[in-house]
Amino acid sequence: MSRKTMKRILVTGATGQIGSELTMELRKKYDGDNVVAAGHKRKPSEKLLESGPFEYVDITSKGNIEKVVKEYDIDTIYHLAAVLSATGEENPQLAWNVNINGLYNVLEVAREHDIRVFWPSSIAVFGPEAPRINTPQDTILIPRTIYGVTKVAGELLCNYYFTRFGLDVRSVRYPGIISSETPPGGGTTDYAVEIFYEAIRNRHYTCFVREDTVLPMMYMPDCINAALKLMEADSSQIKHRTSYNVNAMSFSAGELAAEIRKYIPEFKCEYEPDFRQKIADSWPMSIDDSVARREWGWNPKYDLASMTRDMIEKLKKRFAEGNF
Ligand code: AKB
């Protein structure tokens, strides 16, 4: 493939939970040299550094983003750098600055350089006024967290850039993401990942939400597939330029602990809810994603049982190899 037809991709937040795995997947698909990983605070892994270019980018600086875009002749950006819900409540000013000014800078650079953008929104756009079961694609959005506020504002900004400037920006509303490679940081749904690490390491976990807390979740392979599938879809299929609901599974913290106990029978989970309980209680318990299924063929593969089996297998292997 010539350089012109080959994609030249920038991934912001490439050292994060989703970014680290998405970058490796994109490098497999488009060659390492064509996928620039950009991080800021977290140290990049050896794997990330060895498999393609890495750049330090502060997304609150438009100049920083533009420099990398020009240097590598970028035509696609996966903009994942963000402050999540729990950290956002501890520092709302930081959440606004990173999530809103960062997205604005990316959209401006994309507009000026004719770049396709993927940006993740979240189930955090919904607040207590929205139906909590099978939350529809289009419904009332009055989030109670600053993270949710930045996601609603971000969705509107993306839609504006599409209708006003014709910018090809695409988005999904991710639920909690479960993965075995890079731990999440600062989210309300982080317990659904921590519980696996602690179950394998210590046979014990103190969960920061109640046992009966039900939230929508998704396993990393489906999370990556959602981004790739949406970005590969024909423009005419993408009727929603705010963001798409994407669902995979819903379970309570207690149901997750019970599923893990099938593999680690002595595992004990206790529940000590903290400030994150209130955030979880304001979010949907399940999501109606029929619009994404219909318009661009979204179809998740993993449920609670298959995700848990795979997580335990992968983490046990990593721990046995001393690789964590
Ligand atoms: C969080 O918990 O903040 C995120 C999310 C649901 O967007 N994982």
Short mmCIF file of N, CA, C and O in Angstrom, two decimals, residues 2 45 91 116 129-130 149 161 184 191 197 205 263 265 267 278 300 314 319:
data_model
loop_
_atom_site.label_atom_id
_atom_site.label_comp_id
_atom_site.label_asym_id
_atom_site.label_seq_id
_atom_site.Cartn_x
_atom_site.Cartn_y
_atom_site.Cartn_z
N SER A 2 0.52 2.25 -0.79
CA SER A 2 1.33 3.46 -0.80
C SER A 2 1.05 4.26 0.46
O SER A 2 0.05 4.07 1.14
N SER A 45 4.50 1.36 28.21
CA SER A 45 5.07 0.02 28.38
C SER A 45 6.14 -0.21 27.31
O SER A 45 6.17 0.46 26.28
N ASN A 91 -11.65 16.46 41.28
CA ASN A 91 -11.03 17.65 40.67
C ASN A 91 -11.82 18.06 39.41
O ASN A 91 -11.39 17.83 38.29
N ARG A 116 -10.27 12.20 10.25
CA ARG A 116 -11.40 11.47 10.84
C ARG A 116 -11.11 11.24 12.33
O ARG A 116 -9.99 10.88 12.69
N GLU A 129 -32.80 11.17 35.75
CA GLU A 129 -34.07 11.42 35.04
C GLU A 129 -34.28 10.47 33.86
O GLU A 129 -35.40 10.26 33.41
N ALA A 130 -33.21 9.88 33.35
CA ALA A 130 -33.34 8.95 32.20
C ALA A 130 -33.80 7.59 32.71
O ALA A 130 -33.48 7.21 33.84
N VAL A 149 -21.09 15.65 32.52
CA VAL A 149 -21.33 16.97 31.90
C VAL A 149 -20.37 17.17 30.72
O VAL A 149 -20.77 17.61 29.64
N TYR A 161 -19.52 20.00 15.05
CA TYR A 161 -18.43 19.97 14.08
C TYR A 161 -18.82 19.19 12.82
O TYR A 161 -18.38 19.50 11.72
N PRO A 184 -7.70 0.25 34.66
CA PRO A 184 -8.28 1.58 34.48
C PRO A 184 -7.82 2.47 35.62
O PRO A 184 -7.21 1.99 36.57
N TYR A 191 -14.14 -1.10 39.94
CA TYR A 191 -14.27 -2.27 40.82
C TYR A 191 -14.40 -3.57 40.03
O TYR A 191 -13.95 -4.63 40.47
N TYR A 197 -8.14 -8.85 39.93
CA TYR A 197 -6.75 -8.82 40.41
C TYR A 197 -6.69 -9.28 41.87
O TYR A 197 -5.85 -10.09 42.24
N TYR A 205 -11.60 -9.21 48.29
CA TYR A 205 -11.73 -7.85 47.74
C TYR A 205 -12.77 -7.06 48.53
O TYR A 205 -13.81 -7.61 48.90
N TYR A 263 -14.43 -20.15 39.77
CA TYR A 263 -13.04 -20.51 39.46
C TYR A 263 -12.15 -20.45 40.70
O TYR A 263 -11.13 -21.13 40.77
N PRO A 265 -13.09 -20.77 44.46
CA PRO A 265 -14.17 -20.98 45.43
C PRO A 265 -13.95 -20.28 46.78
O PRO A 265 -14.91 -19.90 47.44
N PHE A 267 -12.76 -17.36 47.27
CA PHE A 267 -12.79 -15.90 47.13
C PHE A 267 -13.91 -15.28 47.98
O PHE A 267 -15.05 -15.70 47.94
N LYS A 278 -22.89 6.79 44.85
CA LYS A 278 -23.87 7.79 44.39
C LYS A 278 -23.77 7.97 42.86
O LYS A 278 -24.78 8.14 42.17
N PRO A 300 -21.93 -7.34 20.05
CA PRO A 300 -20.91 -7.78 21.02
C PRO A 300 -20.85 -9.30 21.14
O PRO A 300 -21.84 -9.99 20.89
N LYS A 314 -6.36 -15.20 31.56
CA LYS A 314 -5.30 -14.26 31.16
C LYS A 314 -4.52 -13.75 32.38
O LYS A 314 -3.29 -13.68 32.36
N PHE A 319 0.21 -13.51 36.09
CA PHE A 319 0.76 -13.59 37.45
C PHE A 319 1.77 -14.72 37.53
O PHE A 319 2.81 -14.58 38.18
#
